[in-house]
Coordinates of C-alpha atoms in Angstrom, one line a residue:
M1 CA -130.3 -44.7 -16.0
K2 CA -130.9 -46.0 -19.5
I3 CA -128.4 -44.1 -21.7
A4 CA -127.8 -44.0 -25.4
I5 CA -124.3 -43.1 -26.6
V6 CA -123.6 -42.0 -30.1
C7 CA -119.9 -41.7 -31.3
Y8 CA -117.6 -42.5 -34.1
P9 CA -116.5 -46.2 -33.8
T10 CA -112.9 -45.5 -34.8
F11 CA -109.4 -45.5 -33.3
G12 CA -109.7 -41.7 -32.7
G13 CA -109.8 -40.2 -29.3
S14 CA -113.5 -39.3 -29.2
G15 CA -114.6 -42.9 -30.0
V16 CA -112.2 -44.3 -27.4
V17 CA -113.4 -41.9 -24.7
A18 CA -117.1 -42.5 -25.5
T19 CA -116.6 -46.3 -25.4
E20 CA -114.7 -46.3 -22.1
L21 CA -117.2 -44.0 -20.6
G22 CA -120.1 -46.2 -21.6
L23 CA -118.4 -49.4 -20.2
E24 CA -117.6 -47.7 -16.9
L25 CA -121.2 -46.4 -16.7
A26 CA -122.4 -50.0 -17.3
H27 CA -120.1 -51.2 -14.6
R28 CA -121.8 -48.8 -12.2
G29 CA -125.2 -50.3 -13.0
H30 CA -126.5 -48.1 -15.8
E31 CA -128.0 -49.6 -19.0
I32 CA -125.9 -48.4 -22.0
H33 CA -126.9 -48.5 -25.7
F34 CA -124.2 -47.7 -28.3
I35 CA -125.8 -46.5 -31.5
T36 CA -123.5 -46.1 -34.5
Y37 CA -122.7 -47.4 -37.9
R38 CA -120.1 -49.9 -36.7
Q39 CA -119.1 -51.6 -33.5
P40 CA -116.6 -49.3 -31.7
V41 CA -113.1 -50.7 -31.7
R42 CA -112.8 -50.9 -27.9
L43 CA -116.3 -52.2 -27.3
A44 CA -116.7 -55.7 -25.8
L45 CA -120.3 -56.8 -26.1
L46 CA -119.8 -59.6 -23.6
Y47 CA -120.4 -57.1 -20.8
P48 CA -123.4 -56.6 -18.5
N49 CA -125.8 -53.8 -19.3
V50 CA -124.1 -53.0 -22.7
H51 CA -126.0 -53.1 -26.0
Y52 CA -124.9 -52.2 -29.5
H53 CA -127.4 -51.1 -32.3
E54 CA -126.0 -50.7 -35.8
V55 CA -127.2 -47.8 -37.9
N56 CA -127.8 -49.1 -41.5
V57 CA -127.8 -46.5 -44.3
P58 CA -129.7 -48.0 -47.2
E59 CA -128.4 -47.2 -50.7
Y60 CA -130.8 -45.2 -52.8
P61 CA -129.9 -43.9 -56.3
L62 CA -131.4 -40.5 -55.6
F63 CA -128.8 -39.6 -53.1
H64 CA -125.2 -38.8 -54.3
Y65 CA -124.1 -39.1 -50.6
Q66 CA -126.0 -41.5 -48.3
P67 CA -127.9 -39.5 -45.6
Y68 CA -126.3 -40.9 -42.4
E69 CA -127.9 -38.2 -40.2
L70 CA -131.4 -39.2 -41.4
A71 CA -130.7 -42.9 -40.7
L72 CA -129.2 -42.1 -37.3
S73 CA -132.0 -39.9 -36.1
S74 CA -134.6 -42.5 -37.2
K75 CA -132.6 -45.3 -35.4
L76 CA -132.4 -43.2 -32.3
V77 CA -136.2 -42.7 -32.3
D78 CA -136.8 -46.5 -32.7
M79 CA -134.3 -47.4 -29.9
V80 CA -135.6 -44.8 -27.5
K81 CA -139.1 -46.1 -27.8
L82 CA -138.1 -49.8 -27.8
Y83 CA -135.8 -49.6 -24.8
K84 CA -137.3 -46.6 -23.0
I85 CA -134.0 -44.8 -23.1
E86 CA -133.9 -41.8 -20.7
L87 CA -130.9 -39.8 -22.0
L88 CA -128.9 -39.3 -25.1
H89 CA -125.1 -38.6 -24.9
V90 CA -123.6 -37.6 -28.3
H91 CA -119.9 -37.1 -29.0
Y92 CA -119.3 -34.5 -31.7
A93 CA -121.6 -31.6 -32.5
I94 CA -122.0 -32.7 -36.1
P95 CA -123.4 -34.9 -37.3
H96 CA -124.4 -36.5 -34.0
A97 CA -125.9 -33.6 -32.0
Y98 CA -127.6 -32.5 -35.2
A99 CA -129.2 -35.9 -35.7
G100 CA -129.9 -36.1 -31.9
Y101 CA -131.9 -32.9 -32.1
M102 CA -134.0 -34.2 -35.0
A103 CA -134.7 -37.4 -32.9
K104 CA -135.7 -35.2 -29.9
Q105 CA -138.2 -33.4 -32.1
M106 CA -139.7 -36.5 -33.6
L107 CA -140.1 -38.0 -30.1
K108 CA -141.6 -34.8 -28.8
E109 CA -144.4 -35.2 -31.3
E110 CA -145.3 -38.5 -29.5
G111 CA -145.0 -37.0 -26.1
I112 CA -141.6 -38.4 -25.3
R113 CA -138.8 -36.2 -23.9
L114 CA -135.2 -37.1 -24.7
P115 CA -132.6 -34.9 -23.0
M116 CA -129.4 -34.7 -24.9
V117 CA -125.8 -34.2 -23.6
T118 CA -123.3 -33.1 -26.3
T119 CA -119.6 -33.5 -25.7
L120 CA -117.3 -31.4 -27.9
H121 CA -114.0 -33.1 -28.7
G122 CA -112.1 -30.7 -31.0
T123 CA -112.3 -31.5 -34.7
D124 CA -116.0 -30.8 -34.7
I125 CA -115.2 -27.3 -33.6
T126 CA -111.8 -26.2 -34.8
L127 CA -111.7 -28.0 -38.2
V128 CA -115.0 -29.2 -39.5
G129 CA -117.3 -27.0 -37.5
N130 CA -115.6 -23.7 -38.3
H131 CA -116.1 -24.3 -42.1
P132 CA -118.7 -21.8 -43.4
V133 CA -120.8 -24.6 -44.8
Y134 CA -121.3 -26.2 -41.4
K135 CA -121.0 -23.3 -39.0
P136 CA -124.7 -22.5 -38.7
A137 CA -125.5 -26.2 -38.1
V138 CA -122.8 -26.5 -35.4
S139 CA -124.1 -23.4 -33.5
F140 CA -127.6 -24.7 -33.8
S141 CA -126.8 -28.2 -32.5
I142 CA -124.8 -26.9 -29.6
N143 CA -127.5 -24.4 -28.5
K144 CA -130.2 -27.0 -28.8
S145 CA -128.4 -29.4 -26.5
D146 CA -129.7 -29.7 -23.0
V147 CA -126.1 -29.9 -21.6
V148 CA -122.9 -29.2 -23.4
T149 CA -119.4 -30.3 -22.3
S150 CA -115.9 -29.9 -23.7
V151 CA -112.8 -31.9 -23.0
S152 CA -110.6 -28.9 -22.1
Q153 CA -110.8 -25.2 -21.1
S154 CA -108.9 -24.4 -24.3
L155 CA -111.6 -26.1 -26.4
K156 CA -114.3 -24.3 -24.5
D157 CA -112.6 -20.9 -25.2
D158 CA -112.2 -21.8 -28.9
T159 CA -115.9 -22.7 -29.1
N160 CA -117.1 -19.5 -27.6
K161 CA -114.7 -17.5 -29.8
L162 CA -115.7 -19.2 -33.0
F163 CA -119.5 -19.6 -32.5
T164 CA -122.4 -17.7 -31.0
I165 CA -123.2 -19.9 -28.1
N166 CA -126.0 -19.2 -25.6
K167 CA -125.3 -22.4 -23.5
E168 CA -122.9 -22.8 -20.6
I169 CA -120.2 -25.2 -21.6
V170 CA -119.0 -27.4 -18.8
V171 CA -115.4 -28.6 -18.9
I172 CA -115.0 -32.3 -18.2
P173 CA -111.5 -33.5 -19.1
N174 CA -110.8 -36.8 -20.9
F175 CA -109.9 -39.7 -18.7
I176 CA -107.9 -42.9 -18.4
E177 CA -108.7 -46.2 -16.8
L178 CA -105.6 -46.6 -14.6
N179 CA -106.5 -50.0 -13.1
K180 CA -106.9 -51.6 -16.5
N181 CA -104.2 -54.3 -16.9
R182 CA -101.3 -52.5 -15.3
N183 CA -99.6 -55.7 -14.1
E184 CA -96.3 -56.0 -16.1
T185 CA -96.4 -59.8 -15.8
S186 CA -99.4 -59.7 -18.1
I187 CA -97.5 -58.0 -20.9
S188 CA -96.6 -60.8 -23.4
C189 CA -94.5 -58.5 -25.6
H190 CA -90.8 -58.4 -24.6
R191 CA -88.8 -55.2 -24.7
S192 CA -86.0 -56.9 -26.6
I193 CA -88.2 -57.1 -29.6
M194 CA -88.2 -53.3 -29.9
A195 CA -84.8 -52.2 -28.6
K196 CA -81.5 -53.3 -27.1
P197 CA -81.1 -52.9 -23.3
E198 CA -79.0 -49.8 -23.6
E199 CA -81.4 -48.0 -26.0
R200 CA -84.1 -45.6 -24.9
I201 CA -87.5 -46.2 -26.4
V202 CA -89.2 -43.1 -27.7
T203 CA -92.8 -43.4 -28.9
H204 CA -95.4 -41.5 -30.9
I205 CA -99.0 -42.5 -31.4
S206 CA -101.5 -40.6 -33.7
N207 CA -103.6 -40.7 -36.9
F208 CA -100.6 -39.3 -38.8
R209 CA -102.5 -36.1 -40.0
K210 CA -100.6 -32.9 -40.8
V211 CA -101.8 -31.3 -37.5
K212 CA -99.7 -34.0 -35.6
R213 CA -96.5 -32.6 -37.3
I214 CA -95.1 -36.0 -38.0
P215 CA -91.9 -34.7 -39.6
D216 CA -91.1 -32.9 -36.3
V217 CA -91.4 -36.3 -34.5
I218 CA -88.8 -37.8 -36.8
K219 CA -86.5 -34.8 -36.6
I220 CA -86.7 -34.6 -32.8
F221 CA -85.8 -38.3 -32.6
N222 CA -83.0 -37.9 -35.0
K223 CA -81.4 -35.3 -32.7
I224 CA -82.0 -37.6 -29.7
Q225 CA -80.4 -40.6 -31.3
Q226 CA -77.3 -38.6 -32.3
S227 CA -76.6 -38.1 -28.5
I228 CA -77.8 -41.4 -27.0
P229 CA -78.7 -44.9 -28.2
A230 CA -82.4 -44.9 -29.0
K231 CA -85.3 -46.4 -31.0
L232 CA -88.5 -44.7 -32.2
M233 CA -91.9 -46.5 -32.2
M234 CA -94.3 -44.9 -34.6
V235 CA -97.9 -46.2 -33.9
G236 CA -100.8 -45.3 -36.2
D237 CA -101.6 -44.7 -39.8
G238 CA -102.7 -41.8 -42.0
P239 CA -101.8 -39.5 -44.9
E240 CA -98.4 -38.5 -43.4
K241 CA -97.0 -42.0 -42.8
E242 CA -95.4 -42.5 -46.2
K243 CA -93.7 -39.1 -46.0
A244 CA -92.4 -40.1 -42.5
E245 CA -90.9 -43.3 -43.8
K246 CA -89.2 -41.5 -46.6
L247 CA -87.8 -38.9 -44.2
C248 CA -86.3 -41.7 -42.1
D249 CA -84.6 -43.0 -45.2
E250 CA -83.2 -39.6 -46.1
L251 CA -81.8 -39.2 -42.6
G252 CA -80.4 -42.7 -42.5
I253 CA -82.3 -43.8 -39.4
Q254 CA -84.7 -46.2 -41.0
D255 CA -83.1 -49.1 -38.9
K256 CA -83.9 -47.1 -35.7
V257 CA -87.6 -46.5 -36.4
I258 CA -90.4 -49.0 -36.3
F259 CA -93.7 -48.2 -38.0
F260 CA -96.5 -50.4 -36.4
G261 CA -99.5 -49.0 -38.2
N262 CA -102.8 -49.1 -36.3
S263 CA -102.3 -51.4 -33.4
N264 CA -104.4 -53.1 -30.7
E265 CA -101.2 -53.5 -28.6
I266 CA -100.6 -49.9 -27.6
D267 CA -100.4 -50.8 -23.9
K268 CA -97.7 -53.3 -24.6
I269 CA -95.7 -50.7 -26.5
L270 CA -96.2 -48.0 -23.9
S271 CA -95.2 -50.3 -21.1
Y272 CA -91.6 -50.3 -22.3
S273 CA -91.5 -46.7 -23.6
D274 CA -89.2 -44.1 -21.9
L275 CA -90.5 -41.0 -23.6
F276 CA -93.6 -39.9 -25.6
L277 CA -93.4 -37.2 -28.3
L278 CA -96.5 -35.2 -29.3
P279 CA -95.4 -32.0 -31.1
S280 CA -98.8 -31.3 -32.6
E281 CA -99.9 -28.0 -34.1
T282 CA -102.8 -28.2 -31.6
E283 CA -104.6 -30.7 -29.5
S284 CA -108.1 -30.1 -28.0
F285 CA -106.9 -32.3 -25.1
G286 CA -104.1 -34.7 -25.8
L287 CA -105.5 -38.1 -25.0
A288 CA -102.5 -40.0 -26.4
A289 CA -100.3 -38.1 -24.0
L290 CA -102.5 -39.0 -21.1
E291 CA -102.4 -42.7 -22.1
A292 CA -98.6 -42.6 -22.2
M293 CA -98.5 -40.9 -18.8
A294 CA -100.7 -43.6 -17.3
W295 CA -97.9 -46.0 -18.2
S296 CA -95.4 -43.8 -16.4
V297 CA -94.1 -42.4 -19.7
P298 CA -93.1 -38.7 -19.6
V299 CA -94.2 -36.5 -22.5
I300 CA -92.5 -33.9 -24.7
S301 CA -95.2 -31.9 -26.3
S302 CA -96.1 -28.5 -27.8
N303 CA -97.7 -26.0 -25.6
S304 CA -100.8 -25.4 -27.8
G305 CA -104.5 -26.2 -27.3
G306 CA -105.3 -28.3 -24.3
L307 CA -101.9 -29.9 -23.9
P308 CA -100.8 -27.7 -21.0
E309 CA -103.9 -28.9 -19.1
V310 CA -102.6 -32.5 -19.4
N311 CA -98.8 -32.4 -19.6
F312 CA -97.5 -30.4 -16.6
D313 CA -94.4 -28.5 -17.7
G314 CA -91.3 -29.7 -15.7
I315 CA -93.3 -32.3 -13.9
S316 CA -94.8 -34.9 -16.2
G317 CA -92.5 -33.8 -19.0
F318 CA -91.9 -30.6 -20.9
L319 CA -93.7 -28.1 -23.1
S320 CA -92.2 -26.3 -26.1
N321 CA -93.4 -23.9 -28.7
V322 CA -94.9 -25.5 -31.8
G323 CA -92.2 -26.3 -34.3
D324 CA -89.3 -25.7 -31.9
I325 CA -87.5 -29.0 -32.7
D326 CA -84.2 -28.1 -31.0
D327 CA -85.9 -27.2 -27.7
M328 CA -88.0 -30.4 -27.7
A329 CA -84.9 -32.5 -28.5
N330 CA -82.8 -30.8 -25.7
K331 CA -85.6 -31.3 -23.2
A332 CA -86.0 -34.9 -24.2
L333 CA -82.3 -35.4 -23.6
T334 CA -82.7 -33.8 -20.2
I335 CA -85.0 -36.6 -19.3
L336 CA -83.4 -39.5 -21.1
R337 CA -79.7 -39.0 -20.4
D338 CA -79.9 -39.5 -16.7
T339 CA -81.6 -42.6 -15.2
T340 CA -82.4 -40.8 -12.0
A341 CA -84.1 -37.9 -13.8
L342 CA -85.9 -40.4 -16.1
N343 CA -87.3 -42.3 -13.1
T344 CA -88.4 -39.1 -11.4
F345 CA -90.3 -38.0 -14.5
K346 CA -91.8 -41.4 -14.9
N347 CA -93.1 -41.3 -11.4
N348 CA -94.4 -37.8 -11.9
A349 CA -96.2 -38.7 -15.1
L350 CA -98.2 -41.4 -13.4
T351 CA -99.0 -39.1 -10.5
V352 CA -100.4 -36.5 -12.9
A353 CA -102.3 -39.2 -14.8
E354 CA -104.0 -40.3 -11.6
Q355 CA -105.8 -37.0 -11.5
F356 CA -107.6 -38.0 -14.7
D357 CA -108.6 -41.5 -13.5
I358 CA -112.0 -42.4 -14.8
K359 CA -113.3 -42.9 -11.3
N360 CA -112.6 -39.2 -10.7
I361 CA -114.2 -38.0 -13.9
L362 CA -117.3 -40.3 -14.2
P363 CA -119.2 -38.8 -11.3
L364 CA -119.0 -35.4 -13.1
Y365 CA -120.9 -36.9 -16.0
E366 CA -123.5 -38.7 -13.8
E367 CA -124.2 -35.4 -12.1
L368 CA -124.8 -33.7 -15.5
Y369 CA -127.0 -36.6 -16.6
E370 CA -129.2 -36.1 -13.6
K371 CA -129.4 -32.4 -14.3
A372 CA -130.3 -33.0 -18.0
I373 CA -133.1 -35.5 -17.0
T374 CA -134.7 -33.2 -14.4
Q375 CA -134.4 -29.8 -16.2
Q376 CA -136.9 -28.4 -18.6
T377 CA -136.6 -29.4 -22.3
V378 CA -134.8 -27.2 -24.7

C-alpha cells in the first residue's frame, strides 16, 4: 500500500508513535509518505520506502495566524496525485483529520477517493477538542473519517462521553519496538555517570506540563531517598521544569536530581534505571511508562486514564490514586528496598511490555487499512 501519514513532528507521544508505525510499515514493504511541517524527530530518511514532504505555510499579511490546515490539505492533494497515495492516516482529530477531510473533498471533485484513518491520542480529545470553540470541528472530523482508532479503552470512553460520535472507535494500543538496540554492550553511557553503585536510579520522562504533576515526582523521590540511597533522572522540558528545580533546592536534594532537558539518549538513561515515576493527573495511554517497561523498568503511576491498561498493578509496578504521594513512595520502596523484589518486577515489566510489541500491533492497523480502502467512501 501507498500510505500518507500526518502527525506532529515533535518529541510528544503521538509523533513518536506515528513515526515508528510508518517505519515498521515501510519495513514490511509499504510505501510511506510523511507529510508535516518539519521532519519528525525519530524519522530517518535513509530508509527504504520512506519519503518526507514538508508543508510550507507562506506568510501573508492578511492572516493574523498562518492557515496551516489550508496548506496541509493542499499539500495532501498534491502528494496524493503525484505519488498515487492510496490511504491517509492522520494522528490527532484537529487539525489533521479536519485538513484530511478537506483534501478528501477536493480529490473527490477530480474522481479520486482517499480513505482516511484517524487515530485519537488524547490531547485532541480531552484538552483541545473539548473546548467549545473546537468541539464541533472535532466531532465533524471524527465522524467524517473512514476508520477511527484510539490508543486506549479509556480514551474511547472519554470520546464517546464528550462528543456525539456515530462512528465505531477501534481500540489499538500504543506499541514499543522491543528488538531495537536492546544489547547492553551497545550502550556507551556508563551508569557511574548518573549514580553510585549503591544508589537506586529513579527516572521520570515527560513534557513537564501541569498534567504530569511534576511536583509529585519530586516529593515522591524525596521520600524514597530518605529511606534508601537514590538518584532521580528528570528527562524532558516544559513549563513546570523551573518550578521543579526550585522545589529540589527547597528540599535540599538538588545534588541528587539530574535535569537532562529534552534528550535523544532516553534509551541509555532507561537502560540503567531501577524505577519509573508517572504520577500524572491523567494519561490517554502512558507511552513513557511502556518505554520504561521495555527496558525492564517497573513503574509507579497513578491509576487514571489509560494507565491501568499499560501498568499492571502488582505485576509491572503499582498504581495509586492521583496525588497520593505517600502511597506511591511506599510502593516504590517495596520494589526498591529488596533486590529480589526489584528483579522480579523488572522481569515482569518486560513481560508485560512484550504484549505491546509493534509486531503484535502493526497487523491490527494493516487490517484496518484494508478495510478503509475497500469500504464505501464517507
